[in-house]
Structures are given as C-alpha cells and as structure tokens.
Amino acid sequence: MGLIDLDGKRVALALGGGGARGAAHIGVIEELEQRGARIVAVAGTSMGAVIGGVHAVGRLAEYGSWLASLTQRDVLRLLDPSLRSPGMIGAEKVMAKIREVIGDIRIEQLPIPYTAVATDLIAGKELWFQEGPLDVAMRASIAIPSVITPLVHEGRVLADGGMLNLVPVTPLAGVRADVIVAVSVGGAPQGAPVFPTRSPADAELEQVRTAATHARDLDMLSRIRARLGWERSEASEAADRARVQAEKAINVRTLDIMELSLQAMQRMITRYQLASYPADIFIEMPVDMCGTMEFHRSRTMIEVGRDYARAAFDGYAAPRHAFISEQSDPHSLAPQI
C-alpha cells in the first residue's frame, strides 16, 4: 500500500472501544484533518462513541486537552464506587465532565450522521443510537460489563456495544463517503505481560470489588453454616489460605480472565464483521499498549494514534516503539478490566 491522498476526501469513520486506549482516536482524527480529509459520518463503540460524539459536536480539541492533562490522582477522583450496583463504578463523575463539554444536544442536531453502539442485554442484540440525547447514547455505550453499571433506558438494560460490535463499520454502510476508515484499539497484544502490575486506579477498583465481594461471601457462608451446623476444620481453613496465596503469587484475578476471554472473542467477531463489511483503511493498535483505566496516559495514547494513522496513510509498518518502551515502568500498564 502506497501513500494515500486524503485531501478533500469524504471520510466515514468507525471508532472502536477500549477504555483509555480510545484516546488514540483523537490522534487519528487530528491526522485525518491535517491531511485535508472531511469526516462526514462517525460510528463508535464505548470510548469510540465518546470521542466520535465529541468530534461531531466540534469540541474535540477541548476534550482532548482535558484528557491529556489527567494525572493518576485525577483519574482516582473521577471514580465513583458503587458497592450495591451491578458494576464497580457508576460513571456519573465522568459523564458530568462529558456533558460539560458537549452541552445539552440531541443526535439529530449534530452536523454529521452519528451512531453510538450499545448492547441490549435482555434482547441479546446490538442497539444503534442514531437519535435522542447524545449523552444517553454515550452512557449506554461505555457501560463495560462488571466495571461500569449498565444503563436502564426505555425498558432496556444497556451495556458496552463492544460485546457484539467492537469496531462498528456496519452503521456506515449507507453513508456517501469516498473512504471508510475503521480504527481498532483492541488488536492482538505485542509483548506486554499477560497480567502486568496494577496501576493505582485499578488497585482502588479491585479493593472496592474485593471488599464488597468478601463481605457478601462471608455473610452468605455464615448463614449457610449456621443453618447446616457446619464447622470448618483448621486444615480446610489452611488450604483455603494457601490457595489464595497461590493465586496472588501469579497475580491472576477473575477479572483478568474475564477480560482476556472477552478480548479474544471481540477480536474474532471483529474479523468476521470486517470480512462482511470491509473498511477501505483499517488501523489496528495492540490491546496491550495501555490499561483500560489508565486515562492518565491519554497524552501518550493521542500520539500513538497519530503515529499509527500516519503509518497507515503513508503505507509503512505500524510503529511498535510507540508504547513498548514504556513497559519497563511497573505502573505503565494495567490489567484490561
């Protein structure tokens, strides 16, 4: 593939989900605009839905500056733990900031066609938001299972669209465009540890989850033992403690396994979907370039996105160096929640 001339071209853009990795979409959009491309439609899943929506409103520069300014402490302050809900955080603090940026606007009022993809958990199918309040569409699309509480809206229970459509090219099928560009930030890993050291943000989320789960488990066990008159032997208690220590030694959590399983499934689904609805340009970045909750690395992710876009448009190999150099920092990568 040689140099691609995008000057004056009408581009339809599909942006995939991936938490903090999604900041890379900003770099892709900036590179497209620098080359004279005109984005005429955007479809997004999860963080892709947020970035795409903010761009459609015309406030991407402001939102990108805010993301790039985040520190680890800022990220922790944005977390709103939810112990009794079906998710570790409620995401209301995050959504408050997004609403501050986009204002009170409906999708129909946007200057370009926009689609946010969510998953209807009851019906078991994807749902496309192409009308209605923009903030509701974004909130539904970002509800990562077990991490962010799902959105109950108009009788539906809605969660992250990435479960069924990680890189939503299909909503762009009817758009009049010269080029369809699809961007995935969930590609195959390129060498990061499978279970890397947790960042402070992930550690706090894990503490909230562990405390809540432990309290529920102890309560349930005490009730069962009282009902059945069971007493555990010291040997059984010692065996349980040994098992827990062994799990800690290899640094594996249930959420790690869940996330790795989900990523494998999403990559397979994405390959099948792109085979049916291929993009003209497919930009794929590795999933291990950044942890899902590491929003304090947004500035780096924006630059990574720009590097990958430049490589795709100029027809040369994607830059591995853009993130692998940071792996020596034990806090530079977090587990994919």
mmCIF file of C-alpha atoms in Angstrom:
data_model
loop_
_atom_site.group_PDB
_atom_site.id
_atom_site.type_symbol
_atom_site.label_atom_id
_atom_site.label_comp_id
_atom_site.label_asym_id
_atom_site.label_seq_id
_atom_site.Cartn_x
_atom_site.Cartn_y
_atom_site.Cartn_z
ATOM 1 C CA MET A 1 0.000 0.000 0.000
ATOM 2 C CA GLY A 2 1.409 3.336 -1.028
ATOM 3 C CA LEU A 3 0.764 6.893 0.021
ATOM 4 C CA ILE A 4 -2.976 7.604 0.348
ATOM 5 C CA ASP A 5 -4.204 11.013 -0.800
ATOM 6 C CA LEU A 6 -6.947 12.096 1.594
ATOM 7 C CA ASP A 7 -7.060 15.776 0.645
ATOM 8 C CA GLY A 8 -10.705 16.724 0.077
ATOM 9 C CA LYS A 9 -11.899 13.140 0.547
ATOM 10 C CA ARG A 10 -15.171 12.401 2.345
ATOM 11 C CA VAL A 11 -14.319 10.001 5.191
ATOM 12 C CA ALA A 12 -16.717 7.844 7.213
ATOM 13 C CA LEU A 13 -15.084 6.873 10.486
ATOM 14 C CA ALA A 14 -15.657 3.787 12.680
ATOM 15 C CA LEU A 15 -14.067 4.058 16.141
ATOM 16 C CA GLY A 16 -13.671 1.006 18.364
ATOM 17 C CA GLY A 17 -13.933 0.651 22.128
ATOM 18 C CA GLY A 18 -11.081 0.189 24.576
ATOM 19 C CA GLY A 19 -11.292 2.498 27.581
ATOM 20 C CA ALA A 20 -8.218 4.712 27.954
ATOM 21 C CA ARG A 21 -6.765 3.289 24.739
ATOM 22 C CA GLY A 22 -9.578 5.106 22.941
ATOM 23 C CA ALA A 23 -7.737 8.409 23.374
ATOM 24 C CA ALA A 24 -5.708 7.212 20.369
ATOM 25 C CA HIS A 25 -8.776 8.001 18.234
ATOM 26 C CA ILE A 26 -8.078 11.692 18.819
ATOM 27 C CA GLY A 27 -4.676 11.335 17.178
ATOM 28 C CA VAL A 28 -6.253 9.547 14.196
ATOM 29 C CA ILE A 29 -8.853 12.297 13.745
ATOM 30 C CA GLU A 30 -6.209 15.014 14.024
ATOM 31 C CA GLU A 31 -4.083 13.286 11.368
ATOM 32 C CA LEU A 32 -7.093 12.947 9.047
ATOM 33 C CA GLU A 33 -7.908 16.633 9.351
ATOM 34 C CA GLN A 34 -4.279 17.640 8.892
ATOM 35 C CA ARG A 35 -4.308 15.779 5.577
ATOM 36 C CA GLY A 36 -7.383 17.664 4.397
ATOM 37 C CA ALA A 37 -9.915 14.854 4.851
ATOM 38 C CA ARG A 38 -13.524 15.734 5.611
ATOM 39 C CA ILE A 39 -15.204 13.449 8.178
ATOM 40 C CA VAL A 40 -18.813 13.123 7.006
ATOM 41 C CA ALA A 41 -20.054 10.410 9.395
ATOM 42 C CA VAL A 42 -18.888 8.656 12.535
ATOM 43 C CA ALA A 43 -19.917 5.482 14.340
ATOM 44 C CA GLY A 44 -18.425 4.464 17.651
ATOM 45 C CA THR A 45 -18.458 1.889 20.395
ATOM 46 C CA SER A 46 -17.687 2.696 24.037
ATOM 47 C CA MET A 47 -14.791 5.202 24.151
ATOM 48 C CA GLY A 48 -15.075 5.395 20.365
ATOM 49 C CA ALA A 49 -18.664 6.576 20.799
ATOM 50 C CA VAL A 50 -17.490 9.286 23.209
ATOM 51 C CA ILE A 51 -14.635 10.534 21.004
ATOM 52 C CA GLY A 52 -16.810 10.363 17.885
ATOM 53 C CA GLY A 53 -19.642 12.249 19.569
ATOM 54 C CA VAL A 54 -17.387 14.962 20.958
ATOM 55 C CA HIS A 55 -15.863 15.388 17.484
ATOM 56 C CA ALA A 56 -19.321 15.627 15.911
ATOM 57 C CA VAL A 57 -20.207 18.413 18.359
ATOM 58 C CA GLY A 58 -16.999 20.226 17.408
ATOM 59 C CA ARG A 59 -15.399 20.168 20.866
ATOM 60 C CA LEU A 60 -12.679 17.557 20.369
ATOM 61 C CA ALA A 61 -9.797 19.973 20.972
ATOM 62 C CA GLU A 62 -11.199 20.950 24.373
ATOM 63 C CA TYR A 63 -11.943 17.362 25.381
ATOM 64 C CA GLY A 64 -8.560 16.145 24.154
ATOM 65 C CA SER A 65 -6.770 18.837 26.173
ATOM 66 C CA TRP A 66 -8.650 17.759 29.291
ATOM 67 C CA LEU A 67 -7.787 14.079 28.745
ATOM 68 C CA ALA A 68 -4.139 14.915 28.126
ATOM 69 C CA SER A 69 -3.994 16.854 31.407
ATOM 70 C CA LEU A 70 -5.224 13.973 33.604
ATOM 71 C CA THR A 71 -2.929 12.613 36.308
ATOM 72 C CA GLN A 72 -3.315 9.357 38.225
ATOM 73 C CA ARG A 73 -4.801 11.333 41.113
ATOM 74 C CA ASP A 74 -7.310 12.957 38.751
ATOM 75 C CA VAL A 75 -8.372 9.542 37.474
ATOM 76 C CA LEU A 76 -8.913 8.281 41.024
ATOM 77 C CA ARG A 77 -11.055 11.310 41.797
ATOM 78 C CA LEU A 78 -13.266 10.535 38.792
ATOM 79 C CA LEU A 79 -14.113 7.095 40.152
ATOM 80 C CA ASP A 80 -17.448 6.808 41.944
ATOM 81 C CA PRO A 81 -17.512 3.327 43.521
ATOM 82 C CA SER A 82 -20.883 1.610 43.561
ATOM 83 C CA LEU A 83 -20.995 -1.291 46.036
ATOM 84 C CA ARG A 84 -24.602 -2.365 45.540
ATOM 85 C CA SER A 85 -24.966 -1.880 41.785
ATOM 86 C CA PRO A 86 -24.117 -4.390 39.002
ATOM 87 C CA GLY A 87 -20.831 -2.639 38.298
ATOM 88 C CA MET A 88 -17.915 -1.264 40.296
ATOM 89 C CA ILE A 89 -18.395 2.387 39.317
ATOM 90 C CA GLY A 90 -21.386 4.494 38.344
ATOM 91 C CA ALA A 91 -19.502 6.747 35.862
ATOM 92 C CA GLU A 92 -21.570 9.800 36.825
ATOM 93 C CA LYS A 93 -18.487 11.936 37.503
ATOM 94 C CA VAL A 94 -17.114 11.063 34.076
ATOM 95 C CA MET A 95 -20.446 11.755 32.397
ATOM 96 C CA ALA A 96 -20.742 15.099 34.204
ATOM 97 C CA LYS A 97 -17.485 16.202 32.553
ATOM 98 C CA ILE A 98 -18.617 14.919 29.153
ATOM 99 C CA ARG A 99 -21.923 16.801 29.477
ATOM 100 C CA GLU A 100 -19.987 19.929 30.394
ATOM 101 C CA VAL A 101 -18.112 19.599 27.100
ATOM 102 C CA ILE A 102 -20.934 18.598 24.720
ATOM 103 C CA GLY A 103 -23.807 20.503 26.310
ATOM 104 C CA ASP A 104 -27.466 19.519 26.001
ATOM 105 C CA ILE A 105 -27.655 18.298 22.423
ATOM 106 C CA ARG A 106 -29.522 15.602 20.546
ATOM 107 C CA ILE A 107 -28.001 13.341 17.921
ATOM 108 C CA GLU A 108 -30.394 14.737 15.301
ATOM 109 C CA GLN A 109 -28.864 18.185 15.829
ATOM 110 C CA LEU A 110 -25.307 17.082 15.040
ATOM 111 C CA PRO A 111 -23.831 18.403 11.778
ATOM 112 C CA ILE A 112 -22.813 14.895 10.667
ATOM 113 C CA PRO A 113 -24.520 11.482 10.970
ATOM 114 C CA TYR A 114 -23.582 9.779 14.237
ATOM 115 C CA THR A 115 -24.163 6.293 15.638
ATOM 116 C CA ALA A 116 -23.330 5.004 19.106
ATOM 117 C CA VAL A 117 -23.468 1.233 19.512
ATOM 118 C CA ALA A 118 -24.667 -0.380 22.741
ATOM 119 C CA THR A 119 -25.717 -3.914 23.676
ATOM 120 C CA ASP A 120 -29.278 -4.714 24.765
ATOM 121 C CA LEU A 121 -28.580 -7.344 27.428
ATOM 122 C CA ILE A 122 -32.166 -8.598 27.622
ATOM 123 C CA ALA A 123 -32.729 -8.939 23.876
ATOM 124 C CA GLY A 124 -29.154 -10.114 23.319
ATOM 125 C CA LYS A 125 -28.520 -7.828 20.343
ATOM 126 C CA GLU A 126 -26.738 -4.612 19.494
ATOM 127 C CA LEU A 127 -28.620 -1.321 19.594
ATOM 128 C CA TRP A 128 -27.784 1.690 17.436
ATOM 129 C CA PHE A 129 -28.377 5.167 18.856
ATOM 130 C CA GLN A 130 -28.990 7.455 15.866
ATOM 131 C CA GLU A 131 -31.394 9.848 17.552
ATOM 132 C CA GLY A 132 -32.122 11.105 21.055
ATOM 133 C CA PRO A 133 -29.892 12.751 23.680
ATOM 134 C CA LEU A 134 -26.218 12.378 22.814
ATOM 135 C CA ASP A 135 -25.142 11.909 26.443
ATOM 136 C CA VAL A 136 -27.581 8.986 26.893
ATOM 137 C CA ALA A 137 -26.143 7.256 23.824
ATOM 138 C CA MET A 138 -22.604 7.695 25.127
ATOM 139 C CA ARG A 139 -23.503 6.481 28.631
ATOM 140 C CA ALA A 140 -25.115 3.336 27.272
ATOM 141 C CA SER A 141 -22.161 2.546 25.029
ATOM 142 C CA ILE A 142 -19.468 2.875 27.730
ATOM 143 C CA ALA A 143 -21.047 0.507 30.288
ATOM 144 C CA ILE A 144 -18.226 -2.068 30.444
ATOM 145 C CA PRO A 145 -19.678 -5.268 31.983
ATOM 146 C CA SER A 146 -18.828 -5.679 35.698
ATOM 147 C CA VAL A 147 -16.932 -2.347 35.689
ATOM 148 C CA ILE A 148 -19.465 0.391 34.834
ATOM 149 C CA THR A 149 -23.093 -0.077 35.808
ATOM 150 C CA PRO A 150 -25.411 -0.750 32.850
ATOM 151 C CA LEU A 151 -27.932 1.889 31.791
ATOM 152 C CA VAL A 152 -31.639 1.140 32.147
ATOM 153 C CA HIS A 153 -33.303 3.153 29.383
ATOM 154 C CA GLU A 154 -36.811 2.853 27.935
ATOM 155 C CA GLY A 155 -37.261 -0.631 29.361
ATOM 156 C CA ARG A 156 -33.897 -1.883 28.111
ATOM 157 C CA VAL A 157 -30.789 -2.837 30.071
ATOM 158 C CA LEU A 158 -27.912 -1.440 28.012
ATOM 159 C CA ALA A 159 -24.195 -2.134 28.221
ATOM 160 C CA ASP A 160 -20.992 -1.711 26.234
ATOM 161 C CA GLY A 161 -21.513 -2.154 22.499
ATOM 162 C CA GLY A 162 -18.093 -3.780 22.230
ATOM 163 C CA MET A 163 -19.521 -7.104 23.329
ATOM 164 C CA LEU A 164 -21.126 -7.530 19.898
ATOM 165 C CA ASN A 165 -19.632 -4.843 17.646
ATOM 166 C CA LEU A 166 -16.236 -3.573 18.758
ATOM 167 C CA VAL A 167 -15.444 -1.617 15.567
ATOM 168 C CA PRO A 168 -18.815 -0.527 14.123
ATOM 169 C CA VAL A 169 -18.384 -0.287 10.366
ATOM 170 C CA THR A 170 -21.890 -1.604 9.636
ATOM 171 C CA PRO A 171 -23.746 1.636 10.559
ATOM 172 C CA LEU A 172 -21.679 3.405 7.883
ATOM 173 C CA ALA A 173 -22.744 1.111 5.037
ATOM 174 C CA GLY A 174 -25.270 3.606 3.647
ATOM 175 C CA VAL A 175 -23.162 6.744 4.078
ATOM 176 C CA ARG A 176 -21.984 8.613 0.975
ATOM 177 C CA ALA A 177 -18.234 8.639 1.517
ATOM 178 C CA ASP A 178 -15.093 8.244 -0.552
ATOM 179 C CA VAL A 179 -13.236 6.308 2.148
ATOM 180 C CA ILE A 180 -14.284 4.293 5.188
ATOM 181 C CA VAL A 181 -11.637 4.308 7.919
ATOM 182 C CA ALA A 182 -12.002 1.820 10.795
ATOM 183 C CA VAL A 183 -9.870 2.119 13.933
ATOM 184 C CA SER A 184 -9.391 -0.676 16.465
ATOM 185 C CA VAL A 185 -7.515 -0.240 19.737
ATOM 186 C CA GLY A 186 -8.090 -3.873 20.716
ATOM 187 C CA GLY A 187 -5.745 -5.741 18.388
ATOM 188 C CA ALA A 188 -3.570 -8.708 19.325
ATOM 189 C CA PRO A 189 -1.000 -7.932 22.052
ATOM 190 C CA GLN A 190 2.595 -7.308 21.021
ATOM 191 C CA GLY A 191 4.515 -8.469 24.034
ATOM 192 C CA ALA A 192 3.232 -6.901 27.258
ATOM 193 C CA PRO A 193 2.975 -9.177 30.293
ATOM 194 C CA VAL A 194 -0.313 -11.044 30.365
ATOM 195 C CA PHE A 195 -1.001 -9.999 33.954
ATOM 196 C CA PRO A 196 1.012 -6.778 34.460
ATOM 197 C CA THR A 197 1.363 -4.787 37.649
ATOM 198 C CA ARG A 198 -1.773 -2.868 38.561
ATOM 199 C CA SER A 199 -1.943 0.916 38.425
ATOM 200 C CA PRO A 200 -3.321 2.864 41.422
ATOM 201 C CA ALA A 201 -6.673 3.296 39.657
ATOM 202 C CA ASP A 202 -7.015 -0.445 39.053
ATOM 203 C CA ALA A 203 -5.863 -1.176 42.601
ATOM 204 C CA GLU A 204 -8.583 1.028 44.070
ATOM 205 C CA LEU A 205 -11.238 -0.577 41.866
ATOM 206 C CA GLU A 206 -10.020 -4.002 42.942
ATOM 207 C CA GLN A 207 -10.145 -3.043 46.622
ATOM 208 C CA VAL A 208 -13.744 -1.867 46.251
ATOM 209 C CA ARG A 209 -14.733 -5.026 44.439
ATOM 210 C CA THR A 210 -12.873 -7.322 46.825
ATOM 211 C CA ALA A 211 -14.315 -5.680 49.928
ATOM 212 C CA ALA A 212 -17.860 -5.901 48.632
ATOM 213 C CA THR A 213 -17.491 -9.473 47.400
ATOM 214 C CA HIS A 214 -15.751 -10.611 50.595
ATOM 215 C CA ALA A 215 -18.467 -9.090 52.772
ATOM 216 C CA ARG A 216 -21.235 -10.776 50.764
ATOM 217 C CA ASP A 217 -19.412 -14.113 50.731
ATOM 218 C CA LEU A 218 -18.762 -14.091 54.481
ATOM 219 C CA ASP A 219 -22.374 -13.235 55.198
ATOM 220 C CA MET A 220 -23.653 -15.995 52.936
ATOM 221 C CA LEU A 221 -21.231 -18.578 54.336
ATOM 222 C CA SER A 222 -22.099 -17.721 57.908
ATOM 223 C CA ARG A 223 -25.798 -18.147 57.144
ATOM 224 C CA ILE A 224 -25.222 -21.499 55.432
ATOM 225 C CA ARG A 225 -23.010 -22.785 58.234
ATOM 226 C CA ALA A 226 -25.481 -21.672 60.875
ATOM 227 C CA ARG A 227 -28.323 -23.374 59.022
ATOM 228 C CA LEU A 228 -26.459 -26.639 58.466
ATOM 229 C CA GLY A 229 -24.399 -26.638 61.649
ATOM 230 C CA TRP A 230 -21.125 -26.903 59.742
ATOM 231 C CA GLU A 231 -17.782 -26.112 61.320
ATOM 232 C CA ARG A 232 -14.678 -25.880 59.183
ATOM 233 C CA SER A 233 -11.524 -27.640 60.280
ATOM 234 C CA GLU A 234 -8.217 -25.836 60.683
ATOM 235 C CA ALA A 235 -6.897 -27.906 57.782
ATOM 236 C CA SER A 236 -9.655 -26.632 55.473
ATOM 237 C CA GLU A 237 -9.015 -23.051 56.501
ATOM 238 C CA ALA A 238 -5.270 -23.513 55.899
ATOM 239 C CA ALA A 239 -5.945 -24.995 52.449
ATOM 240 C CA ASP A 240 -8.077 -22.011 51.506
ATOM 241 C CA ARG A 241 -5.403 -19.589 52.655
ATOM 242 C CA ALA A 242 -2.787 -21.461 50.642
ATOM 243 C CA ARG A 243 -4.971 -21.312 47.526
ATOM 244 C CA VAL A 244 -5.478 -17.566 47.889
ATOM 245 C CA GLN A 245 -1.725 -17.026 48.328
ATOM 246 C CA ALA A 246 -1.015 -19.126 45.249
ATOM 247 C CA GLU A 247 -3.424 -17.030 43.177
ATOM 248 C CA LYS A 248 -1.793 -13.846 44.416
ATOM 249 C CA ALA A 249 1.648 -15.188 43.550
ATOM 250 C CA ILE A 250 0.779 -15.430 39.842
ATOM 251 C CA ASN A 251 -1.188 -12.177 40.023
ATOM 252 C CA VAL A 252 -4.305 -13.591 38.355
ATOM 253 C CA ARG A 253 -7.783 -12.336 39.094
ATOM 254 C CA THR A 254 -11.205 -13.381 37.866
ATOM 255 C CA LEU A 255 -11.455 -10.034 36.076
ATOM 256 C CA ASP A 256 -8.165 -10.717 34.272
ATOM 257 C CA ILE A 257 -9.539 -13.968 32.868
ATOM 258 C CA MET A 258 -12.861 -12.334 32.001
ATOM 259 C CA GLU A 259 -11.151 -9.521 30.142
ATOM 260 C CA LEU A 260 -8.749 -11.752 28.223
ATOM 261 C CA SER A 261 -11.660 -14.009 27.227
ATOM 262 C CA LEU A 262 -13.732 -11.021 26.116
ATOM 263 C CA GLN A 263 -10.831 -9.613 24.115
ATOM 264 C CA ALA A 264 -10.296 -12.901 22.295
ATOM 265 C CA MET A 265 -13.999 -13.109 21.462
ATOM 266 C CA GLN A 266 -14.125 -9.480 20.324
ATOM 267 C CA ARG A 267 -11.138 -9.913 18.010
ATOM 268 C CA MET A 268 -12.777 -12.927 16.389
ATOM 269 C CA ILE A 269 -16.123 -11.134 15.968
ATOM 270 C CA THR A 270 -14.351 -8.081 14.541
ATOM 271 C CA ARG A 271 -12.552 -10.209 11.933
ATOM 272 C CA TYR A 272 -15.844 -11.742 10.777
ATOM 273 C CA GLN A 273 -17.634 -8.383 10.677
ATOM 274 C CA LEU A 274 -14.859 -6.676 8.738
ATOM 275 C CA ALA A 275 -14.852 -9.568 6.283
ATOM 276 C CA SER A 276 -18.543 -8.869 5.612
ATOM 277 C CA TYR A 277 -18.290 -5.065 5.739
ATOM 278 C CA PRO A 278 -14.658 -4.224 4.971
ATOM 279 C CA ALA A 279 -13.214 -0.786 5.595
ATOM 280 C CA ASP A 280 -11.055 0.859 2.969
ATOM 281 C CA ILE A 281 -8.428 1.583 5.630
ATOM 282 C CA PHE A 282 -8.189 -0.480 8.811
ATOM 283 C CA ILE A 283 -5.936 0.869 11.564
ATOM 284 C CA GLU A 284 -5.340 -1.683 14.316
ATOM 285 C CA MET A 285 -3.429 -0.956 17.512
ATOM 286 C CA PRO A 286 -2.444 -3.615 20.097
ATOM 287 C CA VAL A 287 -4.539 -4.071 23.196
ATOM 288 C CA ASP A 288 -1.503 -4.094 25.495
ATOM 289 C CA MET A 289 -0.379 -0.553 24.674
ATOM 290 C CA CYS A 290 -2.317 0.844 27.627
ATOM 291 C CA GLY A 291 -4.515 -0.308 30.509
ATOM 292 C CA THR A 292 -8.254 0.199 30.235
ATOM 293 C CA MET A 293 -8.368 2.622 33.177
ATOM 294 C CA GLU A 294 -5.037 4.372 32.564
ATOM 295 C CA PHE A 295 -6.522 7.658 31.414
ATOM 296 C CA HIS A 296 -3.516 9.459 32.860
ATOM 297 C CA ARG A 297 -1.678 8.175 29.769
ATOM 298 C CA SER A 298 -4.073 9.867 27.339
ATOM 299 C CA ARG A 299 -1.434 12.284 26.044
ATOM 300 C CA THR A 300 0.731 9.315 25.035
ATOM 301 C CA MET A 301 -2.236 7.490 23.509
ATOM 302 C CA ILE A 302 -3.104 10.509 21.364
ATOM 303 C CA GLU A 303 0.439 10.487 19.985
ATOM 304 C CA VAL A 304 0.290 6.715 19.424
ATOM 305 C CA GLY A 305 -2.937 7.155 17.469
ATOM 306 C CA ARG A 306 -1.344 9.806 15.314
ATOM 307 C CA ASP A 307 1.685 7.561 14.663
ATOM 308 C CA TYR A 308 -0.470 4.597 13.631
ATOM 309 C CA ALA A 309 -2.644 6.781 11.398
ATOM 310 C CA ARG A 310 0.418 8.278 9.738
ATOM 311 C CA ALA A 311 1.798 4.796 9.120
ATOM 312 C CA ALA A 312 -1.489 3.595 7.613
ATOM 313 C CA PHE A 313 -1.933 6.625 5.353
ATOM 314 C CA ASP A 314 1.697 6.654 4.220
ATOM 315 C CA GLY A 315 1.825 2.914 3.667
ATOM 316 C CA TYR A 316 4.527 1.751 6.047
ATOM 317 C CA ALA A 317 4.682 -0.588 9.059
ATOM 318 C CA ALA A 318 2.950 0.380 12.301
ATOM 319 C CA PRO A 319 5.368 1.734 14.957
ATOM 320 C CA ARG A 320 5.977 -0.832 17.704
ATOM 321 C CA HIS A 321 8.213 1.590 19.603
ATOM 322 C CA ALA A 322 5.330 3.933 20.402
ATOM 323 C CA PHE A 323 4.405 2.089 23.586
ATOM 324 C CA ILE A 324 6.731 -0.865 24.180
ATOM 325 C CA SER A 325 9.399 1.476 25.525
ATOM 326 C CA GLU A 326 7.121 2.221 28.495
ATOM 327 C CA GLN A 327 6.851 -1.387 29.664
ATOM 328 C CA SER A 328 9.879 -1.039 31.904
ATOM 329 C CA ASP A 329 7.742 1.120 34.211
ATOM 330 C CA PRO A 330 5.815 -1.250 36.506
ATOM 331 C CA HIS A 331 2.928 1.230 36.636
ATOM 332 C CA SER A 332 2.827 1.975 32.925
ATOM 333 C CA LEU A 333 0.456 -0.883 32.115
ATOM 334 C CA ALA A 334 -2.672 -2.043 33.891
ATOM 335 C CA PRO A 335 -4.765 -5.177 33.507
ATOM 336 C CA GLN A 336 -7.539 -4.966 30.935
ATOM 337 C CA ILE A 337 -10.682 -4.831 33.054
#
